[in-house]
Coordinates of C-alpha atoms and ligand atoms in Angstrom, one line a residue:
M19 CA -0.3 37.8 -18.0
S20 CA 2.3 36.5 -20.7
Q21 CA 5.2 34.4 -19.6
I22 CA 7.3 37.2 -21.1
L23 CA 5.6 40.1 -19.2
Q24 CA 5.9 38.0 -15.9
E25 CA 9.6 37.4 -16.4
V26 CA 10.5 40.9 -17.4
L27 CA 8.4 42.4 -14.4
A28 CA 10.1 40.0 -11.7
A29 CA 13.6 40.9 -13.2
N30 CA 12.6 44.5 -12.7
A31 CA 11.6 43.9 -9.1
Q32 CA 15.0 42.3 -8.5
Y33 CA 16.8 45.2 -10.4
Q34 CA 14.9 48.0 -8.5
A35 CA 15.6 46.2 -5.0
S36 CA 19.3 46.9 -5.3
F37 CA 19.1 50.2 -7.1
G38 CA 21.3 51.9 -4.7
E39 CA 23.5 54.9 -5.6
K40 CA 21.9 55.0 -9.3
T41 CA 19.2 57.0 -7.9
N42 CA 21.6 60.0 -8.0
L43 CA 22.7 59.6 -11.7
Q44 CA 22.5 63.0 -13.6
L45 CA 20.9 63.1 -17.3
P46 CA 23.7 64.1 -19.5
P47 CA 26.0 60.7 -20.0
A48 CA 29.0 60.9 -17.5
R49 CA 31.5 59.6 -19.8
G50 CA 30.4 61.9 -22.7
F51 CA 30.2 59.6 -25.6
A52 CA 27.5 57.9 -27.8
I53 CA 27.2 54.6 -29.6
L54 CA 25.1 53.9 -32.8
T55 CA 24.7 50.2 -33.0
C56 CA 22.4 47.1 -34.3
M57 CA 19.3 45.9 -32.5
D58 CA 20.7 42.4 -32.7
A59 CA 19.8 40.4 -29.6
R60 CA 23.6 39.2 -29.4
L61 CA 24.9 42.6 -28.9
D62 CA 25.1 44.1 -25.4
P63 CA 26.8 47.3 -25.9
A64 CA 26.9 47.8 -22.1
K65 CA 29.3 44.7 -21.9
Y66 CA 31.1 44.9 -25.1
A67 CA 32.0 48.6 -24.5
G68 CA 32.3 48.5 -20.7
L69 CA 29.3 50.9 -19.9
A70 CA 27.2 51.2 -16.4
E71 CA 24.1 53.1 -16.1
G72 CA 24.5 56.7 -16.8
D73 CA 27.8 56.6 -18.9
A74 CA 26.8 56.8 -22.4
H75 CA 24.1 57.2 -25.1
V76 CA 23.2 53.9 -26.9
I77 CA 21.1 54.3 -30.0
R78 CA 19.9 51.3 -31.5
N79 CA 18.2 50.4 -34.7
A80 CA 18.2 47.6 -37.3
G81 CA 21.7 47.5 -38.6
G82 CA 22.9 50.4 -36.4
R83 CA 22.2 52.6 -39.5
A84 CA 22.8 56.2 -39.8
S85 CA 19.1 56.7 -40.6
D86 CA 17.6 60.5 -40.2
D87 CA 16.2 59.2 -36.8
A88 CA 19.6 57.9 -35.6
I89 CA 20.9 61.3 -36.7
R90 CA 18.3 63.1 -34.8
S91 CA 19.4 61.2 -31.6
L92 CA 23.0 61.9 -32.1
V93 CA 22.3 65.7 -32.6
I94 CA 20.4 65.8 -29.5
S95 CA 23.1 63.8 -27.7
Y96 CA 25.6 66.3 -28.7
K97 CA 23.7 69.5 -28.8
L98 CA 21.7 69.4 -25.6
L99 CA 23.7 66.7 -23.6
G100 CA 27.4 67.4 -24.5
T101 CA 28.8 64.1 -26.0
K102 CA 32.0 64.4 -27.5
E103 CA 33.0 61.1 -29.4
W104 CA 30.9 58.9 -31.2
F105 CA 31.0 55.1 -32.4
V106 CA 29.3 53.5 -35.1
I107 CA 29.4 49.7 -34.5
H108 CA 27.8 47.2 -37.0
H109 CA 28.4 43.4 -36.6
T110 CA 29.1 40.2 -38.5
D111 CA 26.1 37.9 -39.4
C112 CA 23.9 41.0 -39.3
G113 CA 20.2 40.3 -40.5
M114 CA 20.6 43.5 -42.6
Q115 CA 22.7 41.5 -45.0
Y116 CA 20.0 38.8 -45.7
F117 CA 17.5 40.8 -47.5
T118 CA 16.7 43.6 -49.8
D119 CA 14.0 46.5 -49.8
D120 CA 12.4 44.5 -52.8
V121 CA 12.4 41.4 -50.8
I122 CA 10.7 42.7 -47.6
R123 CA 8.3 44.8 -49.6
E124 CA 7.1 41.8 -51.5
L125 CA 6.9 39.6 -48.3
L126 CA 4.9 42.5 -46.6
A127 CA 2.6 42.6 -49.6
Q128 CA 1.5 39.3 -49.0
S129 CA 1.1 39.2 -45.4
L130 CA 2.1 40.9 -42.2
E131 CA 3.0 37.3 -40.4
T132 CA 6.6 36.3 -39.7
A133 CA 8.1 34.9 -43.0
T134 CA 10.4 31.8 -43.0
V135 CA 13.8 31.6 -44.5
D136 CA 15.6 28.8 -46.2
A137 CA 18.7 28.1 -48.6
T138 CA 16.5 29.3 -51.6
G139 CA 15.7 32.6 -49.7
W140 CA 12.7 34.1 -47.9
H141 CA 9.2 32.8 -48.1
D142 CA 6.0 34.4 -47.1
V143 CA 3.6 31.7 -45.4
G144 CA 1.2 33.9 -43.5
Q145 CA -2.2 34.7 -44.1
G146 CA -3.1 37.8 -45.9
P147 CA -3.7 40.5 -46.3
G148 CA -0.7 42.4 -46.6
S149 CA 0.0 45.9 -47.1
D150 CA 1.6 47.9 -50.0
E151 CA 2.7 50.5 -47.5
A152 CA 6.1 49.2 -47.1
R153 CA 7.1 50.5 -50.7
F154 CA 7.3 53.9 -48.6
V155 CA 9.9 52.5 -46.2
A156 CA 13.6 52.5 -46.7
F157 CA 14.6 49.5 -44.6
L158 CA 18.2 50.3 -45.2
P159 CA 19.6 46.8 -45.7
F160 CA 23.0 46.4 -46.8
R161 CA 25.2 44.1 -48.8
D162 CA 28.9 44.8 -47.6
L163 CA 29.6 45.0 -43.9
A164 CA 32.6 47.3 -44.0
D165 CA 31.2 49.5 -46.6
S166 CA 28.0 49.9 -44.5
V167 CA 30.1 51.4 -41.6
V168 CA 32.0 53.6 -44.0
E169 CA 28.6 54.7 -45.4
D170 CA 27.2 55.4 -42.1
V171 CA 30.1 57.2 -40.5
A172 CA 30.4 59.3 -43.7
R173 CA 26.7 60.3 -43.8
I174 CA 27.0 61.5 -40.1
R175 CA 30.0 63.2 -40.7
R176 CA 28.7 65.1 -43.7
H177 CA 25.4 66.1 -42.0
P178 CA 25.0 69.7 -41.7
L179 CA 23.8 69.6 -38.1
V180 CA 26.9 67.5 -37.0
P181 CA 29.9 69.7 -35.8
T182 CA 33.3 69.0 -37.6
T183 CA 34.8 68.6 -34.1
I184 CA 33.2 65.2 -33.0
P185 CA 35.4 62.1 -34.0
I186 CA 33.3 59.2 -35.3
Y187 CA 34.7 55.7 -35.2
G188 CA 33.8 52.9 -37.2
Y189 CA 33.8 49.5 -35.9
I190 CA 32.5 45.9 -36.4
Y191 CA 31.5 43.7 -33.6
D192 CA 32.5 40.0 -34.1
V193 CA 29.5 37.8 -32.9
K194 CA 31.7 34.9 -32.8
S195 CA 34.5 36.3 -30.5
G196 CA 33.2 39.6 -29.0
K197 CA 35.8 41.6 -30.5
L198 CA 35.6 44.8 -31.9
I199 CA 37.4 45.3 -35.0
E200 CA 38.0 48.8 -36.4
V201 CA 37.0 49.7 -39.9
P202 CA 39.8 52.0 -40.8
A203 CA 38.3 53.7 -43.8
A204 CA 35.5 54.6 -41.5
T205 CA 37.4 56.0 -38.8
K206 CA 39.1 58.1 -41.5
A207 CA 35.9 59.2 -42.9
G208 CA 34.9 60.3 -39.5
S209 CA 38.1 61.8 -38.3
V210 CA 37.9 65.5 -37.0
G211 CA 38.6 68.6 -39.4
Ligands
LIG301 ZN1 22.3 43.4 -37.0

């Protein structure tokens, strides 16, 4: 068994041993809101937003982008599980700012192994073959952080399956301080009405 697998199962045994009242948690999020945020390992939405188990939906992907699949989850979150306010939270030093679709497609075309990066950019060092399949994937990288929050909030706001009654707040999490910083143009784009 891998070291990681052992560690995860040991941690889970401890967690389960003190599970207590959480056995009674209900399916709909008790505090009625949802957060769309990045998968970055430095972000812990439960901590930065004060969540306990059962409180809120947290939808995560690379960048915290409003992809079709993220919107699928948000629509379920509201339509079937009753959330009433949504947050889109991107963050400083996001990896999505450090490549383009062309770059990752070229790397994947050469090999599927992990690439390296240095001051001159990304380099593929793996053994091929790679795959051209990445040409059909939109990886949704971005250049400007604040603009990406506005873009995602606006896309969710405009979506025909999203009711106009849900406020959508746009924030940036600062990985150096842990602070949530509002993107006023995003929150404006996500306002009700
Ligand atoms: Zn990120």
